[in-house]
Coordinates of C-alpha atoms in Angstrom, one line a residue:
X180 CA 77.2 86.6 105.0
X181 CA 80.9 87.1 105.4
X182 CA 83.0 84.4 103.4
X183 CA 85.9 82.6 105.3
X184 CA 89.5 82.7 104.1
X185 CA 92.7 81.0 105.0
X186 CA 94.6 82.9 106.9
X187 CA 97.8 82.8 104.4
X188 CA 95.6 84.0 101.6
X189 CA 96.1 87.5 100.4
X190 CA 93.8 90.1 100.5
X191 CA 93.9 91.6 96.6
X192 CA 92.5 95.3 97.5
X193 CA 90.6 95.1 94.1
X194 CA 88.5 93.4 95.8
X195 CA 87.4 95.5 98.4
X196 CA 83.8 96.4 96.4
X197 CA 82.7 92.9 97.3
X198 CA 83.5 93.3 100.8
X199 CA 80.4 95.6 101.2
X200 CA 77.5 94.9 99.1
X201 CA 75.0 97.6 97.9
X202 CA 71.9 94.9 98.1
X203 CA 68.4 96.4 98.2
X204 CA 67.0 96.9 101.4
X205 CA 69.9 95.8 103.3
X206 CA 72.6 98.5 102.0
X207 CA 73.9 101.6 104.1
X208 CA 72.7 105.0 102.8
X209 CA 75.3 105.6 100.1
X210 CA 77.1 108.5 102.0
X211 CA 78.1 105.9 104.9
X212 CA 78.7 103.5 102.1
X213 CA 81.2 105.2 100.6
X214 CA 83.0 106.3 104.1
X215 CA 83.1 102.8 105.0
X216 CA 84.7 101.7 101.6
X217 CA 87.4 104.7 101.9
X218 CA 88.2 103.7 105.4
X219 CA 88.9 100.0 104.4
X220 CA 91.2 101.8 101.8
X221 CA 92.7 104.0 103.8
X222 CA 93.7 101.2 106.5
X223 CA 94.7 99.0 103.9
X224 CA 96.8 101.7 102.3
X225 CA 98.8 102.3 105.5
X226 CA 100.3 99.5 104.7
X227 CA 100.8 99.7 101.2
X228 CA 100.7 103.3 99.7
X229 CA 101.7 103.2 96.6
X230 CA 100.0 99.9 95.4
X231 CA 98.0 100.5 92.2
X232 CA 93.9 99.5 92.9
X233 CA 94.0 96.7 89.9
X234 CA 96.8 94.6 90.6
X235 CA 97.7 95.6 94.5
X236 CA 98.5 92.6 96.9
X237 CA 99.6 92.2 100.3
X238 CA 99.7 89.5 103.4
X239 CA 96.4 88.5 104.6
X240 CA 96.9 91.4 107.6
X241 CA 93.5 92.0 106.5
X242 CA 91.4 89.6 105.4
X243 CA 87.5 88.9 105.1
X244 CA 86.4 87.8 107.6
X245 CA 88.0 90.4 110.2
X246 CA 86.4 93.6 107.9
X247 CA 84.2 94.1 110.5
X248 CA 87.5 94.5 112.5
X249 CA 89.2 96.5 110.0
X250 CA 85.6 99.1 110.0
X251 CA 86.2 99.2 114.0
X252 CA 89.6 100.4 113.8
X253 CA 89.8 102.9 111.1
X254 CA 88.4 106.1 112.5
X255 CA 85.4 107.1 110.4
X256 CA 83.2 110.6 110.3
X257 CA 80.0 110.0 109.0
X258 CA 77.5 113.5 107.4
X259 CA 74.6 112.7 109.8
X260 CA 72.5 115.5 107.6
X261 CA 73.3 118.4 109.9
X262 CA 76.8 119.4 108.1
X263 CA 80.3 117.5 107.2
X264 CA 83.1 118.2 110.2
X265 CA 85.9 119.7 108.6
X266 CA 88.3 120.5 111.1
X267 CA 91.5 120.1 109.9
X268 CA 94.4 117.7 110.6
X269 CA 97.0 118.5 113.3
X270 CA 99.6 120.4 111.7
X271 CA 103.4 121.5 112.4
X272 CA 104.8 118.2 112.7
X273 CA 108.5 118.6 111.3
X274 CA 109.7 116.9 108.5
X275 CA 113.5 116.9 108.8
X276 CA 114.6 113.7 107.4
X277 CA 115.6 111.0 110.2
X278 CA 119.2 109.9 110.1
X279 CA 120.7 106.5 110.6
X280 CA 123.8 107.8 113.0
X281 CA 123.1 106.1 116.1
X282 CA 120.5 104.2 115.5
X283 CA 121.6 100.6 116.6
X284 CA 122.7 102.1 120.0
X285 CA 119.0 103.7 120.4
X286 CA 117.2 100.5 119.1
X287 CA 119.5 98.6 121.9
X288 CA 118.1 101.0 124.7
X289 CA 114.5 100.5 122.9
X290 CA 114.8 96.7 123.5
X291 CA 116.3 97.1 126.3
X292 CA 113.3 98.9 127.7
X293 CA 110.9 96.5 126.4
X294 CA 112.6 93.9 127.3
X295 CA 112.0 95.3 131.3
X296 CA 108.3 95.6 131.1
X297 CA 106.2 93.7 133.3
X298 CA 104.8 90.7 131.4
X299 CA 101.2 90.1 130.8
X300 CA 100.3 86.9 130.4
X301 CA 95.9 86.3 130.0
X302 CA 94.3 82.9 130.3
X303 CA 92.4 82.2 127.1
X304 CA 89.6 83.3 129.3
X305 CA 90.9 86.5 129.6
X306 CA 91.1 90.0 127.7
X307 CA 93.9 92.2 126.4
X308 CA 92.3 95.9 127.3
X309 CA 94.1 98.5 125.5
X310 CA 93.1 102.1 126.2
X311 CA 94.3 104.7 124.0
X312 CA 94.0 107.9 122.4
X313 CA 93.4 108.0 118.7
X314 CA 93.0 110.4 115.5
X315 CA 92.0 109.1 111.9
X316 CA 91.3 110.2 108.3
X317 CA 87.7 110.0 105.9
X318 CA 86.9 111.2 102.7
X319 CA 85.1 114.2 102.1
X320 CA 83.6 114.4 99.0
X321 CA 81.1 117.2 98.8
X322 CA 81.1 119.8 96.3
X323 CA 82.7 116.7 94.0
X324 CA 86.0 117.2 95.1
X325 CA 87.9 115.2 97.3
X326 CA 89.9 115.6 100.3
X327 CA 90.8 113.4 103.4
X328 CA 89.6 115.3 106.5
X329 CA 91.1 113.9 110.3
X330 CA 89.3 113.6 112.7
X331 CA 90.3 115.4 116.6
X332 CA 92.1 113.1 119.1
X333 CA 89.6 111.4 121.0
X334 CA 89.6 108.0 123.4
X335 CA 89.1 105.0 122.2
X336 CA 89.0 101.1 124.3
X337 CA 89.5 97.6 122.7
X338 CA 88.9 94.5 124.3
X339 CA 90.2 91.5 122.5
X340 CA 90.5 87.9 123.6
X341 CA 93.3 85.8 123.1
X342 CA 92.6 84.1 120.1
X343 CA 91.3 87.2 118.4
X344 CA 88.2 85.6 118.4
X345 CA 85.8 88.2 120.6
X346 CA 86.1 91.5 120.7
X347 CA 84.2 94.8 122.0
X348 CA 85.3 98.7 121.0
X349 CA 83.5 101.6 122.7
X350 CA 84.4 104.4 121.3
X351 CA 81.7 107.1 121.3
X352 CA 83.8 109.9 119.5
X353 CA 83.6 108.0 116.1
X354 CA 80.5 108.6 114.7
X355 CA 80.0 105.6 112.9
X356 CA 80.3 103.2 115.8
X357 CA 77.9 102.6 118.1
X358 CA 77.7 104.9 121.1
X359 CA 77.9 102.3 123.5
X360 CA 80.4 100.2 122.2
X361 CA 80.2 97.4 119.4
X362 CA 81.0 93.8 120.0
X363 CA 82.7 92.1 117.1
X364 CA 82.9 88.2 117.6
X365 CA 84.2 86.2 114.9
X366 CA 82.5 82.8 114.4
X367 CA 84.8 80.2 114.7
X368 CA 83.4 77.4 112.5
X369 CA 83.7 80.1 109.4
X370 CA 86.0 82.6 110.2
X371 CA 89.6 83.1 111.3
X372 CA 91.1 85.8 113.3
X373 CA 94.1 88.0 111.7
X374 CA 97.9 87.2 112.8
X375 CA 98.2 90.0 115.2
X376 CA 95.6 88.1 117.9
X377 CA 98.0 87.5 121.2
X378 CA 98.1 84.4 120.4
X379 CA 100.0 84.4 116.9
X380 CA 102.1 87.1 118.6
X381 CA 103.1 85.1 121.2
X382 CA 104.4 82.5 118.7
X383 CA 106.8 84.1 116.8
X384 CA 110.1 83.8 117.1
X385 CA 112.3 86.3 119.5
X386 CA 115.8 85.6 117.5
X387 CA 115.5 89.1 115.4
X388 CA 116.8 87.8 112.5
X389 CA 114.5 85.0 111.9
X390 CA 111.3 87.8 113.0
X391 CA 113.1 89.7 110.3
X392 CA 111.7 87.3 107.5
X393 CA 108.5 86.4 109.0
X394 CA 107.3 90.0 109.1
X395 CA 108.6 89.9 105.0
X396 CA 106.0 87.6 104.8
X397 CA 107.8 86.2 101.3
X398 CA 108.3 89.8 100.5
X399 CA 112.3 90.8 99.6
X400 CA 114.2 93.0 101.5
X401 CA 115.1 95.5 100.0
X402 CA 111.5 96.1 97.9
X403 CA 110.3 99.5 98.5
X404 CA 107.2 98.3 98.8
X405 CA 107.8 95.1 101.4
X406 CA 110.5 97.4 103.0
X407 CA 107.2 99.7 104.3
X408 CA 104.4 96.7 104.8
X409 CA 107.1 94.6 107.1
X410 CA 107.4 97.8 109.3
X411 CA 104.3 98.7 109.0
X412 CA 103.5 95.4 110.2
X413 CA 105.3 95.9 113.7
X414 CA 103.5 99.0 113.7
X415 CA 99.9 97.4 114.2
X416 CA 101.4 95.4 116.7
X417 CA 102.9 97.8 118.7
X418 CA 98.8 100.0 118.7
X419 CA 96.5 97.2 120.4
X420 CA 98.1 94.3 121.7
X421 CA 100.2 93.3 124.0
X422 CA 103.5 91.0 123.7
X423 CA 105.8 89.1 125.9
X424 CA 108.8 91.4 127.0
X425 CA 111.6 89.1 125.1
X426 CA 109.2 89.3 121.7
X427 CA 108.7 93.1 122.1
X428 CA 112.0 93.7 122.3
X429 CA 113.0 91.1 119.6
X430 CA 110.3 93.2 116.8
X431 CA 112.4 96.5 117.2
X432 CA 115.6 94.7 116.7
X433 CA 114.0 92.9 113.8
X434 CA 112.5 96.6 112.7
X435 CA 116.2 98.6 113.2
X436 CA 116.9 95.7 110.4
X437 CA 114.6 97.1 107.7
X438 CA 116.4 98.9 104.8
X439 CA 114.9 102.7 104.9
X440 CA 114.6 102.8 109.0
X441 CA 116.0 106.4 110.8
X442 CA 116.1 108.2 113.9
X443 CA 114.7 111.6 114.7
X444 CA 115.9 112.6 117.8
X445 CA 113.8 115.4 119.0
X446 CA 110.0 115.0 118.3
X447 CA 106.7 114.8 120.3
X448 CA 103.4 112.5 121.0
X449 CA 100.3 113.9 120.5
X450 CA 99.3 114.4 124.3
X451 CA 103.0 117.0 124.1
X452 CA 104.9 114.4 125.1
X453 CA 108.6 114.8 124.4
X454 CA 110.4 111.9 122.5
X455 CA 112.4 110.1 119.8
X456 CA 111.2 108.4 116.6
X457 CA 112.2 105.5 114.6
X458 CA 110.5 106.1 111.1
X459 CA 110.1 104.7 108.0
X460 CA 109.3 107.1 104.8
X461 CA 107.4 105.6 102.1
X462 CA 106.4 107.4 98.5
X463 CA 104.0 110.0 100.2
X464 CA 103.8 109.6 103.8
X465 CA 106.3 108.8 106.7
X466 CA 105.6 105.9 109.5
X467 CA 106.6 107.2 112.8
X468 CA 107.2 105.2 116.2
X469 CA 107.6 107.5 119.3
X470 CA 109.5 106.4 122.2
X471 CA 109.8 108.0 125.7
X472 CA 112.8 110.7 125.5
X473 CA 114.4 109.3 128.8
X474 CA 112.8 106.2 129.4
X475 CA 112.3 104.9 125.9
X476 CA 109.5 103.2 126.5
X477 CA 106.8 103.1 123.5
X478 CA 104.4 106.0 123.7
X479 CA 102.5 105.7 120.5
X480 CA 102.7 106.3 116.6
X481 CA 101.7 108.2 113.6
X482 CA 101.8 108.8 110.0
X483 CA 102.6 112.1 108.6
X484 CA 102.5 113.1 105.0
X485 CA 105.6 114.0 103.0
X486 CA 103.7 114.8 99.9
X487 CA 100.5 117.1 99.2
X488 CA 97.3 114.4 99.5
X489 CA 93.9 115.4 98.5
X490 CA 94.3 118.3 100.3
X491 CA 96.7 118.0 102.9
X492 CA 100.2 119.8 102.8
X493 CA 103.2 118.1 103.5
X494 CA 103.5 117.6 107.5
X495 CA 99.7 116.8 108.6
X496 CA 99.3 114.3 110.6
X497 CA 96.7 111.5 109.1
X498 CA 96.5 109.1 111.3
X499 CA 97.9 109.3 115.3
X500 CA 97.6 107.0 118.5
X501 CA 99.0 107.2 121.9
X502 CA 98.5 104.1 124.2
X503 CA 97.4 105.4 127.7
X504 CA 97.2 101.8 129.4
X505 CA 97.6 98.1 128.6
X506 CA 96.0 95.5 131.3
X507 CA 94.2 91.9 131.4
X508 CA 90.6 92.0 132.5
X509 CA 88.4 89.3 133.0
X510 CA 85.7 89.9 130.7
X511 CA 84.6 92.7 128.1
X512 CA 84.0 96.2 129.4
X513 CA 85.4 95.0 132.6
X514 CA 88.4 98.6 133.6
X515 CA 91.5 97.8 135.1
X516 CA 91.4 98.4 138.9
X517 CA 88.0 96.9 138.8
X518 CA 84.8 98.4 137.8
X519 CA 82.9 98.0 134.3
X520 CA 82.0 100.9 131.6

């Protein structure tokens, strides 16, 4: 049974072993165990790298009762007895450092871009669908060594309501998940949804200095370690959800704010698609936000590593998306332009 937490409670990632108990008869096979506990590190560590296991905290992001959300989105490779694939990360993705010359003017244009979207706006009866294309990391740890292995770029579709309530992934390329697709409701006499639902976006403020501090979430500017959660922060917003125009562009304002944020002016998506990045370099990997060369609209994101990590060289690419289409449907597994999966 999944224990409810206030929202504005942090999530200490020592305590991630109680988030999956090993009970007898009711545990996963200690391969997929282990997986699943990695992956909950791995997301968690996206947003806090260099935070030591026994004393590491962080806004409630995550929290317990959304794990089960948290398992859908990491990307996972389960051993299913046959072999462990161990095709290796997408590599070649520069590492020139990012430079802070021009970077108001291109946030501007960034905003301004947003700010030009169509709006979507669902009923609380509604979805958000979100179709993109996504890579992730797992641990592999035969042989007794360790070493993170990412998985290919494959598709990936989230329905999520409003409230952040109900929810359905399909997303037959991960080998964890269900073939057909998972639903992952929250119960809402004992659980609460995370602060990225549309909702809660929808709520904050659009002055970017005010955003500024709520994305700190009490953390100080400044703080290596809040400088990298607050962008990462805009980062999971900018993957799965969708925001008015005037609060899209207010985040990358707020974001061009964050001590630490550069622009690389020549880079591509992971579909080849020519760009620029805003990014955000933390103690052993590098945040990444790609943008449309010309248009500057927001193609997708990534996180490269700066540092060798169980593994990896400097440059691989751990973790990737690329949005293909935002829309409101009507009801889960309903596709845009009508038709269901």
């Amino acid at each position: 049974m999944r224990t409810s937490r206030r929202p504005q409670e942090p999530l200490d990632l020592a305590d991630f072993d109680l988030l999956l108990p090993r009970q007898p008869g009711t545990a996963l096979p200690e391969a997929r165990q282990d997986l699943l506990e990695d992956a909950l590190w791995a997301e968690a560590h996206r947003t806090a790298p260099d935070a030591p296991r026994a004393r590491a905290r962080r806004t409630a992001w995550i929290a317990l009762p959304v794990a089960a959300a948290v398992i859908g989105c990491a990307v996972v490779v389960v051993p299913d007895g046959s072999g462990t694939d161990t095709r290796s990360p997408r590599a070649g993705v520069s590492l020139e450092a990012g430079t802070a010359a021009g970077l108001p003017a291109t946030v501007d244009r960034i905003s301004l871009a947003a700010a030009r979207q169509p709006a979507l706006e669902p009923r609380q009866d509604q979805y958000i669908y979100v179709e993109s294309k996504v890579t992730g990391g797992w641990v592999d740890r035969t042989g007794g060594k360790e070493r993170l292995v990412v998985s290919p770029l494959h598709s990936r579709q989230v329905w999520r309501s409003p409230d952040g309530l109900k929810s359905f992934i399909y997303e037959p390329d991960h080998t964890f998940m269900d073939r057909n697709g998972e639903d992952l409701d929250l119960d809402p006499a004992r659980e609460v949804p995370d602060r990225g639902s549309y909702n809660s976006v929808k709520a904050l403020p659009t002055d970017p200095g005010v955003l500024l501090e709520n994305l700190y979430q009490g953390g100080r500017m400044g703080d290596p370690q809040a400088d990298w959660t607050a962008f990462g922060e805009v980062g999971r917003l900018l993957e799965e959800q969708i925001a008015t125009p005037e609060i899209s562009a207010a985040l990358f304002k707020a974001a061009a704010g964050i001590p630490g944020v550069t622009l690389m002016d020549r880079t591509t998506d992971a579909t080849g698609r020519a760009g620029i990045a805003l990014t955000h370099t933390g103690p052993d990997r590098r945040q990444e936000w790609i943008f449309d060369r010309n248009t500057y609209e927001y193609l997708g994101q990534r996180e490269v590593l700066v540092k060798p990590y169980r593994g990896l060289e400097p440059g691989a690419v751990t973790h990737e998306t690329v949005v293909v289409k935002r829309a409101v449907v009507d009801a889960k597994k309903e596709l845009p332009g009508g038709g269901t999966l």
